[in-house]
XYZ file of N, CA, C and O in Angstrom:
876
model
N 258.979 126.659 123.842
C 258.541 127.817 125.138
C 259.323 127.699 126.320
O 259.533 126.524 126.723
N 259.956 128.812 126.597
C 260.932 128.801 128.296
C 259.767 128.511 129.309
O 258.647 129.550 129.587
N 260.354 127.328 129.941
C 259.199 127.253 131.417
C 259.220 128.386 132.235
O 260.180 129.292 132.204
N 258.186 129.016 133.029
C 258.057 130.030 134.012
C 259.028 129.384 134.918
O 259.078 128.072 135.566
N 259.686 130.252 135.642
C 261.370 130.087 136.423
C 260.272 129.868 138.568
O 259.818 131.080 138.778
N 259.787 128.957 138.532
C 259.359 128.876 139.887
C 260.380 128.013 141.277
O 261.441 127.098 141.113
N 260.625 129.227 142.404
C 262.003 128.559 143.177
C 261.510 128.902 144.522
O 260.375 129.155 144.913
N 262.433 128.210 145.100
C 262.110 128.267 146.732
C 261.887 129.561 147.529
O 261.123 129.569 148.327
N 262.739 130.441 147.113
C 262.903 131.799 147.176
C 262.171 132.637 147.003
O 261.314 133.554 147.595
N 260.939 132.280 145.842
C 259.380 133.419 145.524
C 258.713 132.745 146.366
O 257.532 133.030 145.273
N 258.945 131.117 146.376
C 257.156 131.096 146.644
C 257.123 130.727 148.015
O 257.901 130.823 148.992
N 256.009 131.561 148.622
C 255.352 132.262 149.571
C 254.257 131.517 150.041
O 253.605 130.687 149.548
N 254.064 130.753 151.549
C 253.440 130.046 152.364
C 252.418 130.337 152.693
O 252.903 132.107 153.191
N 250.733 130.644 152.212
C 250.264 131.295 152.561
C 249.155 130.912 153.485
O 248.594 131.442 154.724
N 249.229 129.112 153.808
C 248.504 128.672 154.821
C 249.081 127.785 155.039
O 249.606 126.564 153.708
N 249.347 127.045 156.401
C 250.136 125.777 156.866
C 249.390 125.518 158.138
O 249.695 125.502 159.094
N 248.550 124.075 157.637
C 248.002 123.223 158.601
C 248.482 121.687 158.874
O 249.166 121.431 157.888
N 248.043 120.856 159.248
C 248.569 119.463 159.797
C 248.039 118.754 158.517
O 248.925 118.363 157.905
N 246.975 119.215 157.397
C 246.630 118.129 156.396
C 246.795 118.667 155.340
O 246.999 118.686 154.491
N 246.733 119.973 155.191
C 246.812 120.896 153.902
C 247.626 122.405 154.112
O 247.608 122.629 154.946
N 248.384 122.676 153.195
C 249.405 123.918 152.752
C 248.642 124.731 151.666
O 248.202 123.926 150.555
N 248.962 126.216 151.532
C 248.514 126.983 150.082
C 249.967 127.476 149.949
O 250.195 128.196 151.099
N 250.466 127.326 149.032
C 251.590 128.014 148.445
C 251.207 128.873 147.400
O 250.479 128.834 146.469
N 251.973 130.232 147.318
C 251.893 130.645 146.653
C 253.403 130.582 145.661
O 254.365 131.015 145.503
N 253.003 130.296 143.998
C 254.195 130.378 143.309
C 254.414 131.118 142.860
O 253.660 131.563 141.355
N 255.117 132.385 143.073
C 255.590 133.182 141.734
C 256.574 133.480 141.392
O 257.546 133.146 141.174
N 255.792 132.712 139.961
C 257.166 132.290 138.860
C 257.633 133.816 138.107
O 258.228 133.051 137.323
N 257.129 135.212 138.467
C 257.802 136.495 137.748
C 257.242 137.168 138.381
O 256.377 137.422 139.167
N 258.136 138.230 138.467
C 257.352 139.598 139.233
C 256.174 139.932 139.203
O 255.765 140.158 137.694
N 255.169 140.021 139.969
C 254.240 140.068 139.880
C 253.140 138.892 139.768
O 251.580 139.222 139.134
N 253.450 138.007 139.336
C 252.674 136.628 138.719
C 252.584 135.562 139.426
O 253.553 135.254 140.231
N 251.151 135.416 139.915
C 251.378 134.523 141.090
C 250.198 133.311 140.187
O 249.505 133.057 139.712
N 250.961 132.067 141.207
C 249.860 130.947 140.764
C 249.601 129.925 142.509
O 250.866 130.042 142.637
N 248.170 129.935 142.689
C 248.340 129.253 143.907
C 248.159 127.536 143.703
O 247.614 126.790 142.986
N 248.916 127.087 145.236
C 249.087 125.728 144.961
C 248.349 124.783 145.898
O 248.934 125.299 147.204
N 247.597 124.022 145.968
C 247.123 123.713 147.561
C 247.247 122.286 147.309
O 247.462 121.146 146.172
N 248.541 121.816 148.664
C 248.785 120.494 148.427
C 248.960 119.817 149.722
O 248.732 120.834 151.200
N 249.518 118.746 150.003
C 249.858 117.995 151.273
C 251.217 118.070 151.725
O 251.191 117.954 152.704
N 252.111 118.252 150.392
C 253.434 118.636 150.885
C 253.795 119.362 151.665
O 253.286 120.722 151.523
N 255.166 119.133 152.031
C 255.820 120.366 152.778
C 256.527 121.000 151.484
O 256.492 121.111 150.500
N 256.693 122.188 152.032
C 257.488 123.262 151.120
C 258.955 122.380 150.195
O 258.880 122.764 149.000
N 259.482 122.221 151.085
C 260.714 121.241 150.598
C 260.292 120.166 150.143
O 261.259 119.793 148.660
N 259.096 119.426 149.839
C 258.517 118.524 148.867
C 257.504 118.648 147.962
O 257.435 118.116 147.104
N 257.273 120.057 147.222
C 256.281 120.675 146.443
C 256.946 120.005 144.794
O 258.116 119.750 144.772
N 256.178 119.495 144.399
C 256.487 118.795 142.815
C 256.674 120.188 142.304
O 257.586 119.760 141.354
N 256.570 121.379 142.059
C 256.798 122.616 141.493
C 257.975 122.788 141.272
O 258.884 123.399 140.786
N 259.113 122.326 143.099
C 260.227 122.827 142.768
C 261.399 121.869 142.551
O 262.301 122.077 142.795
N 260.416 120.120 142.329
C 261.520 119.376 141.788
C 262.326 119.856 140.177
O 261.680 119.906 139.481
N 263.144 119.095 140.103
C 263.916 119.161 138.771
C 263.303 117.755 137.605
O 262.252 117.278 138.878
N 263.520 118.250 136.442
C 262.164 117.433 135.789
C 262.681 116.027 135.658
O 261.673 115.599 135.701
N 263.833 115.500 136.155
C 264.378 114.046 136.196
C 263.844 113.993 137.564
O 263.058 112.547 137.900
N 263.708 114.757 139.009
C 262.925 114.255 140.421
C 261.686 114.307 139.871
O 260.971 113.202 139.914
N 260.944 114.788 139.054
C 259.561 114.926 138.876
C 259.397 113.388 138.054
O 258.034 113.008 138.543
N 260.222 112.692 137.116
C 259.949 112.100 136.603
C 259.909 110.935 136.910
O 259.782 109.238 137.078
N 260.306 110.904 138.212
C 260.733 109.507 139.177
C 260.229 109.662 140.911
O 260.337 108.901 141.257
N 259.192 110.289 140.607
C 258.507 111.148 141.924
C 257.803 109.690 142.434
O 257.184 109.143 141.495
N 257.269 109.308 143.762
C 256.287 108.627 143.844
C 255.075 109.507 144.664
O 255.224 110.741 144.821
N 254.145 108.844 143.824
C 252.898 109.748 143.975
C 252.198 110.210 145.126
O 252.859 109.154 146.039
N 251.733 110.816 145.858
C 250.597 111.092 146.958
C 249.900 109.921 147.558
O 249.950 109.379 148.967
N 249.239 109.132 147.026
C 248.623 108.037 147.112
C 248.560 107.119 146.433
O 249.182 107.232 144.734
N 247.658 105.885 146.090
C 247.251 105.006 145.183
C 245.814 104.671 145.300
O 245.094 104.632 146.354
N 245.299 104.223 144.053
C 244.074 104.416 143.666
C 243.919 103.101 143.293
O 244.972 102.521 141.505
N 243.280 101.523 143.521
C 243.380 100.202 143.227
C 241.907 100.037 142.265
O 240.604 100.487 142.732
N 242.251 99.363 141.445
C 240.861 98.557 140.380
C 241.155 97.125 140.760
O 242.440 96.795 140.630
N 240.135 97.200 141.410
C 239.968 95.741 141.951
C 239.254 94.435 141.323
O 237.706 94.898 141.471
N 239.512 93.679 140.881
C 238.963 92.139 140.121
C 238.922 91.552 140.795
O 239.728 90.754 141.017
N 237.242 90.800 141.055
C 236.697 89.396 141.462
C 236.823 88.636 140.624
O 236.346 88.845 140.014
N 237.864 87.174 140.418
C 237.529 86.715 139.712
C 236.825 85.174 140.384
O 238.440 84.570 140.918
N 236.199 85.505 140.924
C 235.214 83.733 141.591
C 235.729 82.531 140.478
O 234.989 82.666 139.428
N 236.123 81.570 141.129
C 235.792 80.210 140.014
C 234.310 80.084 139.711
O 233.654 80.334 140.146
N 234.228 79.766 138.071
C 233.226 79.780 137.389
C 232.133 80.551 137.130
O 231.356 80.482 137.055
N 232.747 82.283 137.876
C 231.875 83.267 137.598
C 232.510 84.042 136.617
O 233.490 84.407 136.551
N 231.418 84.874 136.489
C 232.369 86.267 135.661
C 232.629 87.411 136.259
O 232.323 87.466 137.543
N 233.680 87.512 135.912
C 234.504 88.470 137.128
C 233.543 89.810 137.407
O 232.961 90.547 136.218
N 234.393 90.599 138.537
C 233.447 91.474 138.396
C 234.556 92.494 138.971
O 235.205 92.316 140.088
N 234.301 93.876 139.058
C 235.078 95.262 139.578
C 233.995 95.542 140.649
O 232.924 95.543 140.683
N 235.040 95.604 141.501
C 234.533 95.385 143.083
C 234.740 97.530 143.137
O 235.956 97.434 143.365
N 233.998 98.026 144.144
C 233.614 99.709 144.065
C 233.332 99.649 145.437
O 232.746 98.641 145.584
N 233.110 100.565 145.689
C 232.953 101.106 147.083
C 231.677 102.253 146.898
O 232.397 103.392 145.977
N 231.133 102.848 148.018
C 230.249 104.034 148.369
C 231.151 104.586 149.423
O 230.804 104.523 150.510
N 232.455 105.803 149.011
C 233.068 106.326 150.084
C 232.473 107.734 150.362
O 232.045 108.271 149.277
N 232.524 108.030 151.396
C 231.816 109.458 151.789
C 232.954 110.635 151.109
O 233.651 110.576 151.412
N 232.887 111.309 150.185
C 233.823 112.390 149.860
C 233.093 113.695 150.203
O 232.247 114.709 149.805
N 233.948 113.994 151.462
C 233.602 115.388 152.260
C 233.488 116.701 151.414
O 232.587 117.262 151.482
N 234.313 117.170 149.955
C 234.086 118.492 149.788
C 232.888 118.066 148.797
O 232.379 118.975 148.547
N 232.374 117.172 148.268
C 231.357 116.974 147.614
C 230.111 116.908 148.455
O 228.846 117.245 148.474
N 229.908 116.486 149.525
C 228.803 115.794 150.342
C 228.026 114.976 150.494
O 226.793 114.905 150.475
N 228.743 113.844 149.524
C 228.356 112.670 149.431
C 228.682 111.441 149.429
O 230.093 111.595 149.309
N 227.954 109.817 149.145
C 228.878 108.914 148.978
C 228.977 108.696 147.397
O 228.187 108.991 146.673
N 230.167 108.744 147.175
C 230.716 108.499 145.800
C 231.134 107.206 145.698
O 231.924 106.635 146.282
N 230.909 106.906 144.189
C 231.073 105.381 144.157
C 232.451 105.550 143.671
O 232.867 106.519 142.628
N 233.344 104.825 144.149
C 234.420 104.937 144.515
C 235.518 103.188 144.504
O 235.424 102.532 144.304
N 236.511 103.803 143.836
C 237.665 102.570 143.934
C 238.615 102.584 145.805
O 238.311 103.573 146.037
N 238.739 101.451 145.894
C 239.745 101.410 147.289
C 240.683 102.463 147.030
O 241.435 102.484 145.611
N 241.052 103.040 147.546
C 242.547 104.098 147.467
C 242.927 105.064 148.882
O 242.541 104.756 149.695
N 243.996 105.328 149.152
C 244.916 105.749 150.077
C 246.095 106.650 149.702
O 246.632 105.949 149.195
N 246.279 106.978 151.070
C 247.684 107.876 150.886
C 249.227 106.655 151.200
O 248.640 105.495 151.655
N 249.795 107.172 150.431
C 251.216 106.125 150.741
C 251.853 106.981 152.104
O 252.287 107.922 152.132
N 251.622 105.562 152.652
C 252.571 106.048 154.045
C 253.664 106.068 154.130
O 254.747 105.305 153.564
N 254.377 106.435 155.549
C 256.188 106.907 155.501
C 256.705 105.016 155.224
O 257.735 104.958 154.968
N 256.161 104.512 155.818
C 256.386 103.010 155.874
C 256.396 102.358 154.733
O 257.027 101.363 154.512
N 255.592 102.596 153.548
C 255.291 101.976 152.430
C 256.683 102.433 151.215
O 256.874 101.792 150.524
N 257.055 103.392 151.650
C 258.040 104.249 150.704
C 259.733 103.470 151.268
O 260.407 103.557 150.341
N 259.732 102.508 152.376
C 260.502 102.255 152.468
C 260.586 100.749 151.743
O 261.650 99.770 151.612
N 259.236 100.157 151.506
C 259.232 98.851 150.880
C 259.738 98.398 149.328
O 260.060 99.641 148.704
N 260.116 97.685 149.000
C 260.711 97.086 147.734
C 259.916 97.779 146.598
O 260.071 98.395 145.805
N 258.486 97.378 146.326
C 257.225 98.153 145.947
C 256.590 99.296 146.448
O 255.200 98.054 147.060
N 256.982 100.433 146.986
C 255.960 101.000 147.771
C 254.277 100.980 147.090
O 253.530 100.833 147.767
N 254.296 101.142 145.678
C 252.816 101.066 145.311
C 251.948 99.585 145.649
O 250.565 100.506 145.725
N 252.681 98.592 145.559
C 251.762 97.480 145.494
C 251.478 97.241 146.771
O 251.073 96.783 147.477
N 252.664 97.993 148.145
C 252.564 97.584 149.184
C 251.316 98.578 149.745
O 250.822 98.080 150.527
N 251.271 99.967 149.384
C 250.487 100.546 149.735
C 249.121 99.873 149.199
O 247.873 99.911 149.813
N 248.762 99.529 148.077
C 247.548 99.301 147.314
C 247.084 97.579 148.293
O 246.143 97.979 148.379
N 248.200 97.079 148.417
C 247.338 96.010 149.582
C 247.210 95.894 150.822
O 246.153 95.461 151.076
N 247.442 97.022 151.571
C 247.565 97.427 152.531
C 246.122 98.130 152.706
O 244.889 98.016 153.515
N 245.362 99.119 151.828
C 244.480 99.654 151.323
C 243.620 98.768 151.100
O 242.094 99.172 151.588
N 243.656 97.670 150.052
C 242.276 96.587 149.767
C 242.315 96.101 151.014
O 240.906 96.174 151.503
N 243.159 95.744 152.033
C 242.951 95.242 153.326
C 241.651 96.150 154.135
O 240.920 95.359 154.884
N 242.340 97.109 154.654
C 241.483 98.149 155.155
C 240.223 98.037 154.406
O 239.303 98.162 155.638
N 240.125 98.562 153.380
C 238.609 99.146 152.830
C 238.115 97.982 151.757
O 236.743 98.633 152.364
N 237.959 96.859 151.931
C 237.551 95.716 151.560
C 237.890 94.379 152.869
O 236.760 93.123 152.816
N 238.292 94.357 153.410
C 238.778 92.722 154.579
C 239.440 92.140 153.641
O 239.940 90.880 154.456
N 239.398 92.080 152.189
C 240.216 91.185 151.133
C 241.790 91.063 151.476
O 242.638 92.336 151.572
N 242.617 90.004 151.137
C 244.202 90.128 151.590
C 244.341 89.295 150.210
O 243.853 88.928 149.658
N 245.549 90.096 149.641
C 246.414 89.397 148.262
C 246.813 88.442 148.991
O 247.978 87.747 149.669
N 246.673 87.129 148.415
C 247.055 85.519 148.647
C 247.854 85.516 147.001
O 247.811 86.033 146.433
N 248.951 84.215 147.519
C 249.694 83.671 146.368
C 249.018 83.862 144.955
O 249.909 83.943 144.349
N 247.849 83.137 145.175
C 247.178 83.231 143.436
C 246.781 84.314 142.997
O 246.130 84.248 141.908
N 246.812 85.497 143.814
C 245.945 86.528 143.299
C 247.101 87.374 142.343
O 248.488 86.293 142.680
N 246.969 88.104 141.976
C 248.616 89.032 141.178
C 247.840 91.064 141.415
O 246.841 90.852 141.535
N 248.781 91.797 141.435
C 248.639 92.767 141.153
C 250.202 93.696 140.055
O 250.913 92.801 139.941
N 249.267 94.324 139.500
C 250.514 94.920 138.639
C 250.102 96.766 138.698
O 249.329 97.505 138.636
N 250.835 97.493 138.705
C 251.339 99.360 138.485
C 250.613 99.214 136.799
O 250.995 99.138 136.162
N 249.174 99.983 136.973
C 248.921 100.279 135.650
C 248.882 101.559 135.235
O 249.955 102.190 133.903
N 249.814 102.300 136.405
C 250.353 103.773 135.977
C 250.867 104.273 137.183
O 250.441 104.258 138.086
N 252.258 104.538 137.444
C 253.213 104.919 138.029
C 252.874 106.052 139.244
O 252.964 106.485 140.578
N 252.188 107.544 138.257
C 251.813 108.578 139.183
C 250.790 109.697 137.542
O 251.517 109.810 136.981
N 249.884 109.577 138.422
C 248.934 110.407 137.821
C 248.717 111.734 138.490
O 247.922 111.609 139.717
N 248.654 112.847 137.946
C 248.268 113.849 138.747
C 246.483 114.108 138.976
O 246.150 114.124 137.619
N 246.043 114.598 139.901
C 244.656 114.479 140.074
C 244.151 115.979 139.403
O 243.338 115.786 139.070
N 245.352 116.658 139.185
C 244.745 117.824 138.676
C 245.745 119.194 138.211
O 246.551 118.884 139.009
N 246.168 119.099 137.332
C 247.359 120.103 136.770
C 246.919 121.740 137.686
O 247.478 122.419 137.175
N 246.270 122.135 138.073
C 245.545 123.008 138.709
C 245.566 123.635 139.809
O 244.248 122.690 140.142
N 246.058 124.441 140.656
C 245.445 124.356 141.793
C 245.943 123.728 143.158
O 246.084 123.320 144.002
N 246.039 122.236 142.588
C 246.980 120.953 143.608
C 247.876 120.441 142.858
O 247.660 120.424 141.668
N 248.747 119.889 143.828
C 249.401 118.922 143.139
C 249.587 117.496 143.724
O 250.683 117.024 142.821
N 248.249 117.648 144.074
C 248.386 115.686 144.156
C 248.085 114.550 143.122
O 247.634 115.350 142.268
N 248.673 113.375 143.684
C 248.798 112.678 142.325
C 248.245 111.356 143.092
O 248.447 111.178 144.416
N 248.055 110.602 142.448
C 248.000 108.761 142.327
C 248.224 108.301 141.760
O 248.490 108.048 140.455
N 248.849 107.067 141.969
C 249.233 105.571 141.404
C 247.815 104.959 140.790
O 247.179 105.200 141.919
N 247.825 104.585 139.805
C 246.751 103.218 139.279
C 247.476 101.866 139.313
O 248.774 101.603 138.794
N 247.100 100.906 140.764
C 246.998 99.332 140.532
C 246.381 98.873 140.538
O 244.929 98.943 141.111
N 246.160 97.525 139.389
C 245.949 96.979 139.285
C 245.842 95.563 140.638
O 246.622 94.876 140.134
N 244.834 94.888 141.125
C 244.753 93.539 141.723
C 243.604 92.459 141.418
O 242.657 93.270 141.152
N 244.105 91.823 140.836
C 242.690 90.547 140.676
C 242.903 89.755 141.301
O 243.910 89.033 141.669
N 241.699 89.649 142.339
C 241.941 88.736 143.734
C 240.821 87.309 142.862
O 239.793 87.562 142.219
N 241.014 86.181 143.859
C 240.092 84.647 143.511
C 239.810 84.630 144.929
O 240.301 83.286 145.171
N 238.801 85.446 145.183
C 238.387 84.518 146.757
C 237.272 83.581 146.262
O 236.821 83.138 145.176
N 237.514 82.290 147.286
C 236.505 81.291 147.549
C 235.275 82.043 147.592
O 234.532 81.158 146.959
N 234.920 82.845 148.527
C 233.658 83.375 148.265
C 233.688 85.106 148.721
O 234.900 85.375 149.243
N 232.596 85.700 148.918
C 232.745 86.665 149.673
C 232.269 87.517 150.667
O 232.165 88.675 151.417
N 232.830 86.044 151.496
C 231.893 86.059 153.223
C 232.845 87.575 153.790
O 232.798 87.928 155.137
N 234.047 87.166 153.587
C 235.421 88.326 154.176
C 235.383 89.734 153.835
O 235.623 90.620 154.199
N 234.319 90.192 152.934
C 233.913 91.864 152.419
C 233.278 92.530 153.136
O 232.526 92.117 154.383
N 234.286 93.307 154.171
C 234.231 94.450 154.885
C 234.292 95.206 154.818
O 235.998 95.642 154.291
N 233.589 96.409 155.618
C 234.475 98.039 155.689
C 234.288 98.482 157.042
O 235.124 99.264 157.129
N 235.005 97.300 157.660
C 235.127 97.569 159.315
C 236.388 98.096 159.427
O 237.206 98.766 160.757
N 237.351 98.167 158.601
C 238.740 98.423 158.496
C 239.176 99.752 158.573
O 240.426 100.683 158.380
N 237.754 100.554 158.292
C 237.445 102.253 157.359
C 238.907 102.784 158.665
O 238.483 102.528 160.442
N 239.716 103.529 158.581
C 240.682 104.647 159.184
C 240.190 106.047 159.526
O 239.634 106.359 158.448
N 240.552 106.886 160.617
C 240.233 108.236 160.587
C 238.984 108.427 160.269
O 237.966 108.383 160.613
N 239.085 109.573 158.886
C 237.733 110.276 158.675
C 237.094 109.186 157.415
O 235.835 109.932 157.027
N 237.526 108.251 157.429
C 236.993 107.449 156.171
C 235.174 106.696 156.475
O 234.989 106.303 157.821
N 234.474 107.192 155.415
C 232.936 106.531 155.999
C 232.689 106.095 154.280
O 232.427 106.490 153.533
N 232.171 104.942 154.858
C 231.817 104.095 153.464
C 229.833 103.466 153.802
O 229.725 103.728 154.793
N 229.786 103.338 152.725
C 227.833 103.164 152.548
C 227.903 101.873 151.520
O 226.941 101.355 150.685
N 228.797 100.774 151.753
C 228.474 99.450 151.059
C 229.218 99.367 149.893
O 230.029 100.137 149.661
N 229.334 98.138 148.811
C 229.734 97.642 148.052
C 229.121 97.735 146.810
O 228.321 97.499 146.993
N 229.945 97.652 145.476
C 229.363 97.154 144.538
C 230.113 96.639 143.352
O 231.096 97.000 143.304
N 229.562 95.157 143.414
C 230.299 94.387 142.239
C 229.813 94.436 140.977
O 228.460 94.425 140.835
N 230.357 95.117 140.193
C 229.874 95.785 138.634
C 230.437 94.450 137.598
O 231.184 94.247 137.444
N 229.724 93.940 136.885
C 230.142 93.281 135.925
C 230.155 94.474 134.342
O 230.473 95.109 134.954
N 230.738 93.384 133.947
C 231.422 93.898 132.261
C 230.336 95.472 131.013
O 230.331 96.396 131.790
N 229.005 94.271 131.406
C 227.896 95.255 130.826
C 227.608 96.376 131.732
O 226.893 97.483 131.686
N 227.847 95.990 133.400
C 226.939 97.132 134.198
C 228.002 98.320 133.950
O 227.628 99.876 134.031
N 229.296 97.912 134.144
C 230.376 99.107 134.176
C 230.090 100.159 133.072
O 230.579 100.992 133.037
N 229.766 99.375 131.869
C 229.321 100.078 130.339
C 229.113 100.821 130.629
O 228.516 101.909 130.193
N 227.799 100.551 131.155
C 226.535 100.999 131.042
C 226.947 102.721 132.104
O 226.175 103.970 131.742
N 227.546 102.508 133.174
C 227.955 103.411 134.445
C 228.604 104.747 133.560
O 228.490 105.373 133.596
N 229.875 103.972 132.751
C 230.643 104.869 131.721
C 230.001 105.245 130.724
O 229.780 106.672 130.352
N 228.159 105.169 130.080
C 227.915 105.205 129.246
C 227.042 106.684 129.893
O 227.142 107.862 128.987
N 226.583 106.969 131.177
C 226.110 107.470 131.480
C 226.535 108.547 132.618
O 225.418 109.763 132.780
N 227.939 108.666 132.716
C 228.494 109.581 133.636
C 228.136 109.665 134.866
O 228.259 110.845 134.944
N 226.957 108.859 135.264
C 226.684 108.882 136.439
C 226.588 107.202 137.113
O 226.327 106.180 136.300
N 226.167 107.368 138.578
C 226.073 105.843 139.334
C 224.899 105.040 138.989
O 223.838 106.005 138.120
N 224.572 104.577 139.621
C 222.896 103.613 139.291
C 221.991 104.570 140.471
O 220.519 104.646 140.086
N 222.584 105.717 141.046
C 221.746 106.680 141.749
C 221.416 108.064 141.310
O 221.177 108.837 142.019
N 222.321 107.912 140.046
C 222.467 109.180 139.028
C 222.906 110.249 139.844
O 222.871 111.585 139.096
N 224.190 109.663 140.601
C 225.250 110.730 141.066
C 226.318 110.789 140.763
O 226.820 109.459 139.592
N 227.210 111.708 140.186
C 228.300 111.855 139.042
C 229.450 111.125 140.058
O 229.301 110.814 141.473
N 230.623 111.065 139.655
C 231.943 109.934 140.371
C 232.853 110.712 140.246
O 233.157 111.526 138.833
N 234.222 109.928 140.333
C 235.063 110.644 140.525
C 236.119 110.314 139.051
O 235.861 109.232 138.628
N 237.239 111.180 138.285
C 237.723 110.638 137.316
C 238.713 109.407 137.437
O 238.811 108.604 136.377
N 238.948 109.420 138.524
C 239.351 107.407 139.196
C 238.497 106.273 139.015
O 238.845 105.480 138.989
N 238.068 106.913 139.620
C 236.323 106.134 139.286
C 236.312 105.693 137.533
O 236.060 104.398 137.590
N 235.821 106.440 137.020
C 236.146 106.519 135.563
C 237.208 105.622 134.560
O 236.819 104.729 134.138
N 238.353 106.179 135.514
C 239.401 104.946 134.867
C 239.543 104.010 135.304
O 239.536 102.750 134.363
N 238.987 103.590 136.688
C 238.411 102.214 136.719
C 237.980 101.578 135.632
O 237.779 100.297 135.429
N 236.656 102.134 135.899
C 235.364 101.562 135.085
C 236.553 101.046 133.406
O 236.021 100.375 132.945
N 236.944 102.263 132.808
C 237.724 102.262 131.498
C 238.195 100.685 131.874
O 238.615 100.053 130.376
N 239.033 101.019 132.412
C 240.441 99.857 132.661
C 239.567 98.222 132.318
O 239.830 97.235 131.437
N 238.799 98.303 133.331
C 237.830 96.802 133.660
C 237.451 96.374 132.198
O 237.149 95.551 131.784
N 236.352 97.322 131.927
C 235.764 97.097 130.439
C 236.422 97.368 129.034
O 236.000 96.420 128.350
N 237.799 97.410 129.336
C 238.640 97.645 127.925
C 239.375 95.631 128.519
O 240.318 95.665 127.053
N 238.970 95.164 129.217
C 239.786 94.555 129.630
C 241.307 93.902 129.561
O 242.089 93.235 129.522
N 241.831 95.326 130.005
C 243.318 95.454 130.005
C 243.501 95.042 131.291
O 244.944 94.909 131.584
N 242.763 94.706 132.399
C 242.998 93.833 133.801
C 243.672 92.265 133.409
O 244.394 91.616 134.171
N 243.261 92.004 132.432
C 243.571 90.384 131.931
C 244.891 90.777 131.187
O 245.102 90.405 129.884
N 246.092 90.169 131.920
C 247.374 90.127 131.389
C 247.882 89.125 131.309
O 247.650 88.262 132.234
């Protein structure tokens, strides 16, 4: 099937603010599809070639953080972060946007992940820790938005958890504590589809839970 033809000339700007833009992707005469995005018109995913789309950097990085303390069961580290569109604190992995300076690093996804983990948990990546890219770019939704996240797994070996803190939150970030889940506890949250308080969670939390309980972090 021939792809709809989306061009810069037929893409109309409907809303343009500092943090959010909305475009009308007119893919055929009288045919409209709307795109809410963080990106400028020149950087819209819909206007990239297939080859560029295959190699693009995502907007953000979500971190699957596994804590492996000596002689203890591994735990998945999640946080309760206030997610403004839901009006609720949701069980969430550490995550954040890729900053312009991150893009200049040799490994931008790992650079972003290390920074976000430090900001949101107070933990730093040490020589005996490890990080790897689980997925370089996942689209958050195939409809109404082009936002995307990479998934990065970080396995940390802290001597203790006294350095855990959310004091590094920046901007509008708002947190309400940490959750350290055993494999059995993570499996239960997956089965329930809700956290311990009965609240739903995001697809990226689901991905972190599933990756952890599947033991895929043990590379």
